[in-house]
Amino acid sequence: MDECYEIFLSELGPQFSKVQPSDIEIAKFEGHLPQKLLEYWRLYGWGGYYDGLFWLVNPEDYASVVQAWLKDTAIENKEDCLAIARTAFGRTFLWNKKTGQNVTIVPLDSQIITSPPNKTVLAGDDTIPLQSFLIEKKSGSS
């Protein structure tokens, strides 16, 4: 287990309701999501943490929701926004490898929050931004 995932688990506790994706399911996201995320999926699967308050998810399960939320927005390459995680309260975290932009859907507040493009992701290195995203998740936040 790498140090990032250890920190993630130390903050959010053990995984439960694990679903182990097949190699075919993971392969669908090659080139669209960080290699490190795909590696975590291979090793640990999709599932819940911190008593269900945070989940790493299968992007296909959220594709229609993401499409509906982003439909009338000015977000570039919105078809490349893929859900990678969610909270128990519906906050959904999207990754866009093409633009380097992360998008968060916050249904309780009817908001979509976008980040500026991440230059590191645009340069082709998305490991550190992904690991930073995971490490920033704290047991007291949603």
PDB file of C-alpha atoms in Angstrom, residues 29-90:
ATOM      1  CA  PHE A  29     -11.179   4.698 -18.304  1.00  0.00           C
ATOM      2  CA  GLU A  30      -7.587   4.312 -19.521  1.00  0.00           C
ATOM      3  CA  GLY A  31      -6.469   7.693 -20.816  1.00  0.00           C
ATOM      4  CA  HIS A  32      -9.477   9.435 -19.250  1.00  0.00           C
ATOM      5  CA  LEU A  33      -8.630   9.173 -15.548  1.00  0.00           C
ATOM      6  CA  PRO A  34      -5.335   9.169 -13.631  1.00  0.00           C
ATOM      7  CA  GLN A  35      -3.356   5.936 -13.871  1.00  0.00           C
ATOM      8  CA  LYS A  36      -2.931   6.071 -10.094  1.00  0.00           C
ATOM      9  CA  LEU A  37      -6.706   6.072  -9.615  1.00  0.00           C
ATOM     10  CA  LEU A  38      -7.025   3.053 -11.908  1.00  0.00           C
ATOM     11  CA  GLU A  39      -4.287   1.361  -9.880  1.00  0.00           C
ATOM     12  CA  TYR A  40      -6.218   2.055  -6.659  1.00  0.00           C
ATOM     13  CA  TRP A  41      -9.338   0.594  -8.270  1.00  0.00           C
ATOM     14  CA  ARG A  42      -7.412  -2.555  -9.236  1.00  0.00           C
ATOM     15  CA  LEU A  43      -6.075  -2.949  -5.697  1.00  0.00           C
ATOM     16  CA  TYR A  44      -8.968  -1.678  -3.571  1.00  0.00           C
ATOM     17  CA  GLY A  45     -12.031  -1.398  -5.811  1.00  0.00           C
ATOM     18  CA  TRP A  46     -14.902   1.019  -5.403  1.00  0.00           C
ATOM     19  CA  GLY A  47     -16.555   1.453  -2.023  1.00  0.00           C
ATOM     20  CA  GLY A  48     -17.472   3.528   0.994  1.00  0.00           C
ATOM     21  CA  TYR A  49     -15.376   5.055   3.752  1.00  0.00           C
ATOM     22  CA  TYR A  50     -16.025   6.857   7.024  1.00  0.00           C
ATOM     23  CA  ASP A  51     -19.291   5.051   7.708  1.00  0.00           C
ATOM     24  CA  GLY A  52     -20.601   5.893   4.236  1.00  0.00           C
ATOM     25  CA  LEU A  53     -19.857   9.612   4.226  1.00  0.00           C
ATOM     26  CA  PHE A  54     -17.328   9.281   1.354  1.00  0.00           C
ATOM     27  CA  TRP A  55     -17.281   6.898  -1.618  1.00  0.00           C
ATOM     28  CA  LEU A  56     -14.935   6.126  -4.503  1.00  0.00           C
ATOM     29  CA  VAL A  57     -17.292   5.313  -7.354  1.00  0.00           C
ATOM     30  CA  ASN A  58     -17.704   3.780 -10.768  1.00  0.00           C
ATOM     31  CA  PRO A  59     -18.042   6.763 -13.136  1.00  0.00           C
ATOM     32  CA  GLU A  60     -20.550   4.881 -15.297  1.00  0.00           C
ATOM     33  CA  ASP A  61     -23.010   4.792 -12.389  1.00  0.00           C
ATOM     34  CA  TYR A  62     -23.080   8.607 -12.355  1.00  0.00           C
ATOM     35  CA  ALA A  63     -22.834   9.389 -16.088  1.00  0.00           C
ATOM     36  CA  SER A  64     -26.505  10.366 -16.513  1.00  0.00           C
ATOM     37  CA  VAL A  65     -26.456  12.513 -13.363  1.00  0.00           C
ATOM     38  CA  VAL A  66     -23.293  14.300 -14.492  1.00  0.00           C
ATOM     39  CA  GLN A  67     -24.737  14.848 -17.962  1.00  0.00           C
ATOM     40  CA  ALA A  68     -27.949  16.317 -16.530  1.00  0.00           C
ATOM     41  CA  TRP A  69     -26.120  18.678 -14.178  1.00  0.00           C
ATOM     42  CA  LEU A  70     -23.618  19.901 -16.758  1.00  0.00           C
ATOM     43  CA  LYS A  71     -25.984  20.053 -19.735  1.00  0.00           C
ATOM     44  CA  ASP A  72     -26.586  23.809 -19.831  1.00  0.00           C
ATOM     45  CA  THR A  73     -23.240  24.942 -18.388  1.00  0.00           C
ATOM     46  CA  ALA A  74     -20.335  26.629 -20.138  1.00  0.00           C
ATOM     47  CA  ILE A  75     -17.883  24.013 -18.839  1.00  0.00           C
ATOM     48  CA  GLU A  76     -15.468  23.010 -21.596  1.00  0.00           C
ATOM     49  CA  ASN A  77     -15.246  19.364 -22.610  1.00  0.00           C
ATOM     50  CA  LYS A  78     -18.062  18.499 -20.208  1.00  0.00           C
ATOM     51  CA  GLU A  79     -18.430  15.116 -21.910  1.00  0.00           C
ATOM     52  CA  ASP A  80     -14.985  14.298 -20.467  1.00  0.00           C
ATOM     53  CA  CYS A  81     -16.024  15.055 -16.863  1.00  0.00           C
ATOM     54  CA  LEU A  82     -16.170  11.753 -15.013  1.00  0.00           C
ATOM     55  CA  ALA A  83     -17.399  11.168 -11.467  1.00  0.00           C
ATOM     56  CA  ILE A  84     -14.677   9.645  -9.298  1.00  0.00           C
ATOM     57  CA  ALA A  85     -16.102  10.149  -5.805  1.00  0.00           C
ATOM     58  CA  ARG A  86     -19.165  11.298  -3.899  1.00  0.00           C
ATOM     59  CA  THR A  87     -20.307  12.058  -0.389  1.00  0.00           C
ATOM     60  CA  ALA A  88     -23.348  10.739   1.436  1.00  0.00           C
ATOM     61  CA  PHE A  89     -24.975  14.122   0.811  1.00  0.00           C
ATOM     62  CA  GLY A  90     -24.676  13.900  -2.964  1.00  0.00           C
TER      63      GLY A  90
END
